[in-house]
């Protein structure tokens, strides 16, 4: 007996990633952004998502991949989290794929770098590999600086 | 589909909300009864509250609550029928009984069962009280009013004493609690008219927040539509967009209002708090509450609940004396505690006044020294006002002994922190032997605040208006001379005081430069814009590229990724739909090392210490050039300017100056107030000019030197001493004359107040 899961897929620097469809709130095209001074470098800025202020994280920088080249604009994959929505900036958006759990394999022990921390595992598709991201870990970026978080009212 | 379990949970939830509200009302009515202030209906109201709880609990199978409620109900029924009379033991037992019910309900709320506590002793007390009556009430058949059959496990055993009201019991707890004062004021009693109860419903707060968000979005969409329709020729479209515009505004206001709650909602529990604390300490205290209906945003209401309770307890514990001491001091034995709330200047003011012994300043200083909060020498220098503020220091407590009620030393500093967290301010005034007053100023709402929008490094930032003191713009000469460097740190002399400066673009690392470089660069810029801010009692100047406008902004929190950046308090969405960051002035000041992170409150700033009671007015102090200090209300001042003497021109026999495209007359104040024997001194160059504007006309008042801006209570000590003045007042221990501006203008330029169109200021 096997279960099937749906993943929202996207590409990043030629790699094929997926996040569970249930975690994804929506996918939207590039939005104008407000940069946040003093923020961690992977925070690209803030976008206005229908009145909600959403932090956009540059997934390339988060995964320590080379920066985006050319003038194509990234897309927002807005994922839900306990702390409200967060946007992940990706190169291109793919289909929603439904995959059998049988195709899952844990990440190889030899995986290094940030990917080791953020990739949950790999699905073996017919023609390529799908890297599944742990969204909670991915958006868990804390700002530098020694100041204690201030409560915001 | 709703399962039975969910339905049960929902019903329990409703029971909890209704019962807590009902018990609060129970407390209030009980206290009214104790004071003899109850109406004939009071026993009925109390009875109905308990009856509703009992009935609902019974229906939901909450047998413990039901049985406890039942015992009290019997006693209340006897009370209602006049079989038992009001006595202190009765009141005490019934209040304890209400607490027992609360305890069980709370346990039900958190642990989903009624709790293990044993109330048999309390129940016996209640029964004993009931048995003291001549006619024992059969405990098996509680009197049940008619018209409330749904949750009744047995048919009404007696004819209800007041059948018309009892039917109302069903809808009773739905209304937001109306205050006793309001209630008597409106002529009605607590049995709400059914129409009022029927017209109110409960709404989940999240729902309101969601609505608020959506309305904010609608406002933005509306702005865009209106912009696009501007050039359109289609009349139908234009009319529709206008209508959309109006409706959106109204909707926005309406939704805002739904979040407002009268402060009476949190005050409702104070009569009980006061009674309990006072009786515990053996004191007699009368509580007076004014301004129950003052409305506040619900988030603020939540935030001030605990600080207020603490202040109230403190006032009774430390402020109000015991009856013997009061008698000795020639005061009535019963102490007064007054809670007052009112709106003023877009803020809510809350005052907690007591007529107790006041704060003993000598003891405060002693204590502060003992605790190592200030040095002996520092303490000696402190003014009384400054010394009073010591009580807000962490780890301070003046209580001679730590009581159960207060004095654990975690008090006032927490109060202060909590109030400042929501953008408020707290201050104490004390009159030794006659009482003290705690004053709290808080914003109306946290959701929407007035803010100044500035630009720096191409980005817009919002600065909450509460921390804003003034704006300074340095042009031409001023900017070169104005900003000085102190070992590379830029400072500015603001009316004789050194103001530390920080550059927003440098603080936020928008430019890779040091403050010194930026100060040097600013000499090259067209003008320097400075926002004078106050953080934690310190003033500093924030240099920005551009000052845009003030706006009401909707505050939204930042995601956790950005929470650690202390410079930002949140974000907001601007009119064009883009996001702008809101500066956290205190965080920014800490980031720029203007205030150290460990709050050094030992030397409270003058500005803060000056905020005292009464009808305050902000005054501009200046030296008129005739060696006397003068003052005019700041509200009359449009701007303060400096002009080189050479720019003065003449028109007829009037000195004039070109100013912002206008020709305005200059009036030398010294000429009009000259004292006998003191010749007017030579005016400085550049001349200091106060621009005074009225009805679109301006006039420049030439003064010797601008001294300061102060907030003072004006009480004229001496009537007019010479022409051109309204009288003399004492400001900061110095005699100051109040300038009669209109008299001087009339004398110099009779045309100024005439009705015909201005010829000079056209």
CSV table of N, CA and C in Angstrom, one decimal, chain A residues 20-147:
chain,number,residue,atom,x,y,z
A,20,UNK,N,5.5,20.6,-0.6
A,20,UNK,CA,4.2,19.9,-0.5
A,20,UNK,C,3.1,21.0,-0.8
A,21,UNK,N,2.2,20.5,-1.7
A,21,UNK,CA,1.2,21.5,-2.2
A,21,UNK,C,0.4,22.1,-1.0
A,22,UNK,N,0.2,21.3,0.0
A,22,UNK,CA,-0.6,21.8,1.1
A,22,UNK,C,0.0,23.0,1.9
A,23,UNK,N,1.3,23.1,1.7
A,23,UNK,CA,2.0,24.2,2.4
A,23,UNK,C,2.0,25.5,1.5
A,24,UNK,N,1.6,25.3,0.3
A,24,UNK,CA,1.7,26.5,-0.6
A,24,UNK,C,0.3,27.2,-0.6
A,25,UNK,N,0.4,28.5,-0.4
A,25,UNK,CA,-0.8,29.3,-0.4
A,25,UNK,C,-1.1,29.7,-1.8
A,26,UNK,N,-0.1,30.2,-2.5
A,26,UNK,CA,-0.4,30.6,-3.9
A,26,UNK,C,1.0,30.9,-4.5
A,27,UNK,N,0.9,31.0,-5.9
A,27,UNK,CA,2.1,31.4,-6.6
A,27,UNK,C,1.8,32.6,-7.4
A,28,UNK,N,2.6,33.6,-7.2
A,28,UNK,CA,2.3,34.9,-8.0
A,28,UNK,C,3.5,35.4,-8.7
A,29,UNK,N,3.3,36.2,-9.7
A,29,UNK,CA,4.4,36.7,-10.5
A,29,UNK,C,5.2,37.7,-9.6
A,30,UNK,N,6.3,38.2,-10.2
A,30,UNK,CA,7.2,39.1,-9.4
A,30,UNK,C,6.4,40.3,-8.9
A,31,UNK,N,6.6,40.7,-7.7
A,31,UNK,CA,6.0,41.9,-7.1
A,31,UNK,C,7.0,42.9,-6.8
A,32,UNK,N,6.6,44.2,-6.8
A,32,UNK,CA,7.5,45.2,-6.4
A,32,UNK,C,7.8,45.0,-4.9
A,33,UNK,N,9.1,45.3,-4.6
A,33,UNK,CA,9.5,44.9,-3.3
A,33,UNK,C,10.1,46.1,-2.5
A,34,UNK,N,10.0,46.1,-1.2
A,34,UNK,CA,10.6,47.1,-0.4
A,34,UNK,C,11.8,46.4,0.3
A,35,UNK,N,13.0,46.9,0.1
A,35,UNK,CA,14.1,46.3,0.7
A,35,UNK,C,14.1,46.6,2.2
A,36,UNK,N,14.7,45.7,3.0
A,36,UNK,CA,14.7,46.0,4.4
A,36,UNK,C,16.2,46.1,4.8
A,37,UNK,N,16.6,47.4,5.2
A,37,UNK,CA,17.9,47.6,5.6
A,37,UNK,C,18.3,46.7,6.8
A,38,UNK,N,19.5,46.3,6.9
A,38,UNK,CA,20.0,45.6,8.1
A,38,UNK,C,19.5,44.2,8.2
A,39,UNK,N,18.7,43.8,7.2
A,39,UNK,CA,18.1,42.4,7.2
A,39,UNK,C,19.1,41.4,6.7
A,40,UNK,N,18.9,40.1,7.1
A,40,UNK,CA,19.8,39.1,6.5
A,40,UNK,C,19.8,39.2,5.0
A,41,UNK,N,20.9,38.8,4.4
A,41,UNK,CA,21.0,39.0,3.0
A,41,UNK,C,20.0,38.2,2.2
A,42,UNK,N,19.6,37.0,2.7
A,42,UNK,CA,18.6,36.3,2.0
A,42,UNK,C,17.2,36.9,2.0
A,43,UNK,N,17.0,37.8,2.8
A,43,UNK,CA,15.7,38.5,2.8
A,43,UNK,C,15.7,39.5,1.7
A,44,UNK,N,15.0,39.3,0.6
A,44,UNK,CA,15.0,40.2,-0.5
A,44,UNK,C,14.2,41.4,-0.3
A,45,UNK,N,13.1,41.3,0.5
A,45,UNK,CA,12.3,42.5,0.7
A,45,UNK,C,10.9,42.1,1.2
A,46,UNK,N,10.1,43.2,1.2
A,46,UNK,CA,8.7,42.9,1.7
A,46,UNK,C,7.8,43.2,0.5
A,47,UNK,N,6.8,42.3,0.4
A,47,UNK,CA,5.8,42.5,-0.7
A,47,UNK,C,4.4,42.7,0.0
A,48,UNK,N,3.6,43.4,-0.7
A,48,UNK,CA,2.2,43.6,-0.3
A,48,UNK,C,1.3,42.6,-0.9
A,49,UNK,N,0.9,41.6,-0.2
A,49,UNK,CA,0.1,40.6,-0.7
A,49,UNK,C,-1.4,40.8,-0.2
A,50,UNK,N,-2.1,41.5,-1.0
A,50,UNK,CA,-3.5,41.9,-0.6
A,50,UNK,C,-3.6,42.4,0.8
A,51,UNK,N,-2.7,43.3,1.2
A,51,UNK,CA,-2.8,43.9,2.5
A,51,UNK,C,-2.1,43.2,3.6
A,52,UNK,N,-1.5,42.1,3.2
A,52,UNK,CA,-0.7,41.3,4.2
A,52,UNK,C,0.7,41.6,3.8
A,53,UNK,N,1.6,41.9,4.8
A,53,UNK,CA,2.9,42.2,4.4
A,53,UNK,C,3.7,40.9,4.6
A,54,UNK,N,4.3,40.5,3.5
A,54,UNK,CA,5.0,39.2,3.4
A,54,UNK,C,6.5,39.3,3.1
A,55,UNK,N,7.2,38.6,3.9
A,55,UNK,CA,8.7,38.7,3.7
A,55,UNK,C,9.0,37.8,2.5
A,56,UNK,N,9.9,38.3,1.6
A,56,UNK,CA,10.3,37.5,0.5
A,56,UNK,C,11.7,37.0,0.7
A,57,UNK,N,11.9,35.7,0.6
A,57,UNK,CA,13.3,35.1,0.8
A,57,UNK,C,13.8,34.7,-0.6
A,58,UNK,N,15.0,35.2,-0.9
A,58,UNK,CA,15.6,34.7,-2.1
A,58,UNK,C,16.2,33.3,-1.9
A,59,UNK,N,15.5,32.4,-2.6
A,59,UNK,CA,15.9,31.0,-2.3
A,59,UNK,C,17.3,30.6,-2.8
A,60,UNK,N,17.7,31.3,-3.9
A,60,UNK,CA,19.1,31.1,-4.3
A,60,UNK,C,20.1,31.4,-3.2
A,61,UNK,N,19.9,32.6,-2.6
A,61,UNK,CA,20.8,33.0,-1.6
A,61,UNK,C,20.7,32.1,-0.4
A,62,UNK,N,19.4,31.7,-0.1
A,62,UNK,CA,19.2,30.9,1.0
A,62,UNK,C,19.9,29.5,0.9
A,63,UNK,N,19.9,29.0,-0.4
A,63,UNK,CA,20.6,27.7,-0.6
A,63,UNK,C,22.0,27.9,-1.0
A,64,UNK,N,22.5,29.1,-0.9
A,64,UNK,CA,23.9,29.4,-1.3
A,64,UNK,C,24.2,29.0,-2.7
A,65,UNK,N,23.3,29.3,-3.6
A,65,UNK,CA,23.5,29.1,-5.0
A,65,UNK,C,24.0,30.4,-5.7
A,66,UNK,N,24.6,30.3,-6.8
A,66,UNK,CA,25.0,31.5,-7.5
A,66,UNK,C,23.9,32.5,-7.7
A,67,UNK,N,24.1,33.8,-7.7
A,67,UNK,CA,23.0,34.7,-7.9
A,67,UNK,C,22.4,34.6,-9.3
A,68,UNK,N,21.2,35.1,-9.4
A,68,UNK,CA,20.4,35.1,-10.6
A,68,UNK,C,21.1,36.0,-11.7
A,69,UNK,N,21.1,35.5,-12.9
A,69,UNK,CA,21.7,36.3,-13.9
A,69,UNK,C,20.6,36.6,-14.9
A,70,UNK,N,21.0,37.5,-15.8
A,70,UNK,CA,20.0,37.9,-16.9
A,70,UNK,C,18.9,38.8,-16.3
A,71,UNK,N,17.9,39.1,-17.1
A,71,UNK,CA,16.9,40.0,-16.6
A,71,UNK,C,15.6,39.4,-16.3
A,72,UNK,N,15.6,38.0,-16.3
A,72,UNK,CA,14.3,37.4,-15.9
A,72,UNK,C,14.0,37.6,-14.5
A,73,UNK,N,12.7,37.9,-14.2
A,73,UNK,CA,12.4,38.2,-12.8
A,73,UNK,C,12.0,36.9,-12.1
A,74,UNK,N,12.3,36.8,-10.8
A,74,UNK,CA,11.9,35.6,-10.1
A,74,UNK,C,10.4,35.6,-9.8
A,75,UNK,N,9.9,34.4,-9.4
A,75,UNK,CA,8.5,34.3,-9.1
A,75,UNK,C,8.3,34.1,-7.6
A,76,UNK,N,7.2,34.4,-7.0
A,76,UNK,CA,6.9,34.2,-5.6
A,76,UNK,C,6.1,32.9,-5.4
A,77,UNK,N,6.7,32.0,-4.6
A,77,UNK,CA,6.0,30.8,-4.2
A,77,UNK,C,5.6,31.2,-2.7
A,78,UNK,N,4.4,31.5,-2.4
A,78,UNK,CA,4.0,31.9,-1.1
A,78,UNK,C,3.6,30.7,-0.3
A,79,UNK,N,4.4,30.4,0.8
A,79,UNK,CA,4.1,29.3,1.6
A,79,UNK,C,3.5,29.7,3.0
A,80,UNK,N,2.7,28.9,3.5
A,80,UNK,CA,2.1,29.1,4.8
A,80,UNK,C,3.1,28.7,5.9
A,81,UNK,N,3.1,29.5,7.0
A,81,UNK,CA,3.9,29.1,8.1
A,81,UNK,C,3.1,29.5,9.4
A,82,UNK,N,3.6,29.0,10.5
A,82,UNK,CA,2.9,29.4,11.8
A,82,UNK,C,2.9,30.9,12.0
A,83,UNK,N,3.9,31.5,11.4
A,83,UNK,CA,4.1,32.9,11.6
A,83,UNK,C,3.6,33.8,10.4
A,84,UNK,N,2.6,33.2,9.7
A,84,UNK,CA,2.0,34.0,8.6
A,84,UNK,C,2.7,33.5,7.3
A,85,UNK,N,2.3,34.1,6.2
A,85,UNK,CA,2.9,33.7,4.9
A,85,UNK,C,4.3,34.2,4.7
A,86,UNK,N,5.0,33.4,4.0
A,86,UNK,CA,6.4,33.9,3.6
A,86,UNK,C,6.5,33.5,2.1
A,87,UNK,N,7.2,34.4,1.4
A,87,UNK,CA,7.4,34.1,-0.1
A,87,UNK,C,8.8,33.6,-0.3
A,88,UNK,N,8.8,32.6,-1.2
A,88,UNK,CA,10.1,32.1,-1.6
A,88,UNK,C,10.3,32.5,-3.1
A,89,UNK,N,11.4,33.1,-3.4
A,89,UNK,CA,11.7,33.6,-4.8
A,89,UNK,C,12.4,32.5,-5.5
A,90,UNK,N,11.8,32.1,-6.6
A,90,UNK,CA,12.3,31.0,-7.5
A,90,UNK,C,12.5,31.4,-8.9
A,91,UNK,N,13.2,30.7,-9.7
A,91,UNK,CA,13.5,31.1,-11.1
A,91,UNK,C,12.3,30.8,-11.9
A,92,UNK,N,11.8,29.6,-11.9
A,92,UNK,CA,10.7,29.2,-12.8
A,92,UNK,C,9.8,28.3,-12.0
A,93,UNK,N,8.5,28.4,-12.4
A,93,UNK,CA,7.6,27.5,-11.7
A,93,UNK,C,7.2,26.3,-12.6
A,94,UNK,N,7.1,25.2,-12.0
A,94,UNK,CA,6.7,24.0,-12.7
A,94,UNK,C,5.3,23.5,-12.4
A,95,UNK,N,5.0,22.3,-12.8
A,95,UNK,CA,3.7,21.8,-12.6
A,95,UNK,C,3.5,21.3,-11.1
A,96,UNK,N,2.3,21.0,-10.8
A,96,UNK,CA,2.0,20.3,-9.6
A,96,UNK,C,2.1,18.8,-9.9
A,97,UNK,N,3.0,18.1,-9.3
A,97,UNK,CA,3.1,16.7,-9.6
A,97,UNK,C,2.6,15.8,-8.4
A,98,UNK,N,2.0,14.7,-8.8
A,98,UNK,CA,1.6,13.8,-7.8
A,98,UNK,C,2.5,12.6,-7.8
A,99,UNK,N,3.1,12.3,-6.7
A,99,UNK,CA,4.2,11.3,-6.7
A,99,UNK,C,3.9,10.2,-5.6
A,100,UNK,N,4.2,9.0,-6.0
A,100,UNK,CA,4.0,7.9,-5.1
A,100,UNK,C,5.1,7.9,-4.0
A,101,UNK,N,4.7,7.6,-2.8
A,101,UNK,CA,5.7,7.6,-1.7
A,101,UNK,C,6.8,6.6,-1.9
A,102,UNK,N,6.6,5.6,-2.7
A,102,UNK,CA,7.6,4.6,-3.0
A,102,UNK,C,8.8,5.3,-3.7
A,103,UNK,N,8.6,6.4,-4.4
A,103,UNK,CA,9.7,7.0,-5.1
A,103,UNK,C,10.6,7.8,-4.1
A,104,UNK,N,10.2,7.9,-2.9
A,104,UNK,CA,11.0,8.7,-1.9
A,104,UNK,C,12.3,8.1,-1.5
A,105,UNK,N,13.3,8.8,-1.3
A,105,UNK,CA,14.5,8.3,-0.7
A,105,UNK,C,15.1,9.4,0.1
A,106,UNK,N,15.7,9.0,1.3
A,106,UNK,CA,16.3,10.0,2.1
A,106,UNK,C,17.4,10.7,1.5
A,107,UNK,N,17.7,11.9,1.9
A,107,UNK,CA,18.8,12.6,1.2
A,107,UNK,C,20.1,11.8,1.5
A,108,UNK,N,21.0,11.8,0.5
A,108,UNK,CA,22.2,11.0,0.6
A,108,UNK,C,23.1,11.7,1.7
A,109,UNK,N,23.8,10.8,2.5
A,109,UNK,CA,24.6,11.3,3.6
A,109,UNK,C,25.7,12.2,3.1
A,110,UNK,N,26.0,12.1,1.8
A,110,UNK,CA,27.2,12.9,1.3
A,110,UNK,C,26.8,14.3,0.9
A,111,UNK,N,25.5,14.6,1.0
A,111,UNK,CA,25.0,15.9,0.7
A,111,UNK,C,25.7,16.9,1.7
A,112,UNK,N,26.2,18.0,1.2
A,112,UNK,CA,26.8,18.9,2.1
A,112,UNK,C,26.2,20.3,2.0
A,113,UNK,N,26.7,21.2,2.8
A,113,UNK,CA,26.2,22.6,2.8
A,113,UNK,C,24.9,22.8,3.3
A,114,UNK,N,24.3,23.9,3.0
A,114,UNK,CA,22.9,24.2,3.5
A,114,UNK,C,21.9,23.2,3.0
A,115,UNK,N,22.1,22.7,1.8
A,115,UNK,CA,21.2,21.8,1.2
A,115,UNK,C,20.9,20.6,2.2
A,116,UNK,N,21.9,20.2,2.8
A,116,UNK,CA,21.8,19.0,3.7
A,116,UNK,C,20.8,19.3,4.8
A,117,UNK,N,20.8,20.6,5.2
A,117,UNK,CA,19.9,21.0,6.3
A,117,UNK,C,18.5,21.2,5.8
A,118,UNK,N,18.4,21.8,4.6
A,118,UNK,CA,17.0,22.2,4.1
A,118,UNK,C,16.3,21.2,3.3
A,119,UNK,N,17.0,20.3,2.7
A,119,UNK,CA,16.4,19.3,1.8
A,119,UNK,C,15.9,18.1,2.7
A,120,UNK,N,14.6,17.8,2.5
A,120,UNK,CA,14.1,16.7,3.4
A,120,UNK,C,14.4,15.4,2.8
A,121,UNK,N,14.4,15.3,1.4
A,121,UNK,CA,14.6,14.0,0.8
A,121,UNK,C,14.5,14.2,-0.7
A,122,UNK,N,14.6,13.1,-1.4
A,122,UNK,CA,14.6,13.1,-2.9
A,122,UNK,C,13.5,12.2,-3.4
A,123,UNK,N,12.8,12.6,-4.4
A,123,UNK,CA,11.8,11.7,-5.1
A,123,UNK,C,12.5,11.4,-6.5
A,124,UNK,N,12.5,10.1,-6.8
A,124,UNK,CA,13.1,9.7,-8.0
A,124,UNK,C,12.0,9.8,-9.1
A,125,UNK,N,12.0,10.8,-10.0
A,125,UNK,CA,11.1,10.8,-11.1
A,125,UNK,C,11.7,10.1,-12.2
A,126,UNK,N,10.9,9.9,-13.3
A,126,UNK,CA,11.4,9.1,-14.4
A,126,UNK,C,12.7,9.8,-15.0
A,127,UNK,N,12.6,11.1,-15.3
A,127,UNK,CA,13.7,11.7,-16.0
A,127,UNK,C,14.6,12.5,-15.1
A,128,UNK,N,14.1,12.8,-13.9
A,128,UNK,CA,15.0,13.7,-13.0
A,128,UNK,C,14.7,13.4,-11.6
A,129,UNK,N,15.4,14.2,-10.7
A,129,UNK,CA,15.2,14.0,-9.3
A,129,UNK,C,14.5,15.3,-8.7
A,130,UNK,N,13.6,15.1,-7.8
A,130,UNK,CA,12.9,16.2,-7.2
A,130,UNK,C,13.4,16.3,-5.8
A,131,UNK,N,13.9,17.5,-5.5
A,131,UNK,CA,14.4,17.7,-4.1
A,131,UNK,C,13.3,18.4,-3.3
A,132,UNK,N,12.9,17.8,-2.2
A,132,UNK,CA,11.8,18.3,-1.4
A,132,UNK,C,12.4,19.2,-0.3
A,133,UNK,N,11.9,20.4,-0.2
A,133,UNK,CA,12.4,21.4,0.7
A,133,UNK,C,11.6,21.3,2.0
A,134,UNK,N,12.3,21.4,3.1
A,134,UNK,CA,11.6,21.6,4.4
A,134,UNK,C,11.3,23.1,4.6
A,135,UNK,N,10.0,23.4,4.4
A,135,UNK,CA,9.7,24.9,4.3
A,135,UNK,C,10.0,25.6,5.6
A,136,UNK,N,9.6,24.9,6.7
A,136,UNK,CA,9.8,25.6,8.1
A,136,UNK,C,11.3,25.9,8.3
A,137,UNK,N,12.1,25.0,7.9
A,137,UNK,CA,13.6,25.3,8.1
A,137,UNK,C,14.0,26.4,7.1
A,138,UNK,N,13.5,26.3,5.9
A,138,UNK,CA,13.9,27.2,4.9
A,138,UNK,C,13.6,28.7,5.3
A,139,UNK,N,12.4,28.9,5.8
A,139,UNK,CA,12.0,30.2,6.2
A,139,UNK,C,12.5,30.6,7.5
A,140,UNK,N,13.2,29.7,8.2
A,140,UNK,CA,13.7,30.1,9.6
A,140,UNK,C,15.0,30.8,9.4
A,141,UNK,N,14.9,32.1,9.1
A,141,UNK,CA,16.1,32.9,9.0
A,141,UNK,C,16.0,33.9,10.1
A,142,UNK,N,17.0,34.0,10.9
A,142,UNK,CA,16.9,35.1,11.9
A,142,UNK,C,17.8,36.2,11.6
A,143,UNK,N,17.5,37.4,12.0
A,143,UNK,CA,18.3,38.5,11.7
A,143,UNK,C,19.5,38.6,12.5
A,144,UNK,N,20.6,39.1,12.0
A,144,UNK,CA,21.8,39.2,12.8
A,144,UNK,C,21.6,40.4,13.7
A,145,UNK,N,22.7,40.7,14.4
A,145,UNK,CA,22.6,41.9,15.3
A,145,UNK,C,22.3,41.5,16.7
A,146,UNK,N,22.9,42.0,17.7
A,146,UNK,CA,22.8,41.6,19.0
A,146,UNK,C,21.5,42.1,19.7
A,147,UNK,N,20.7,42.9,19.1
A,147,UNK,CA,19.6,43.4,19.8
A,147,UNK,C,18.5,42.4,20.0
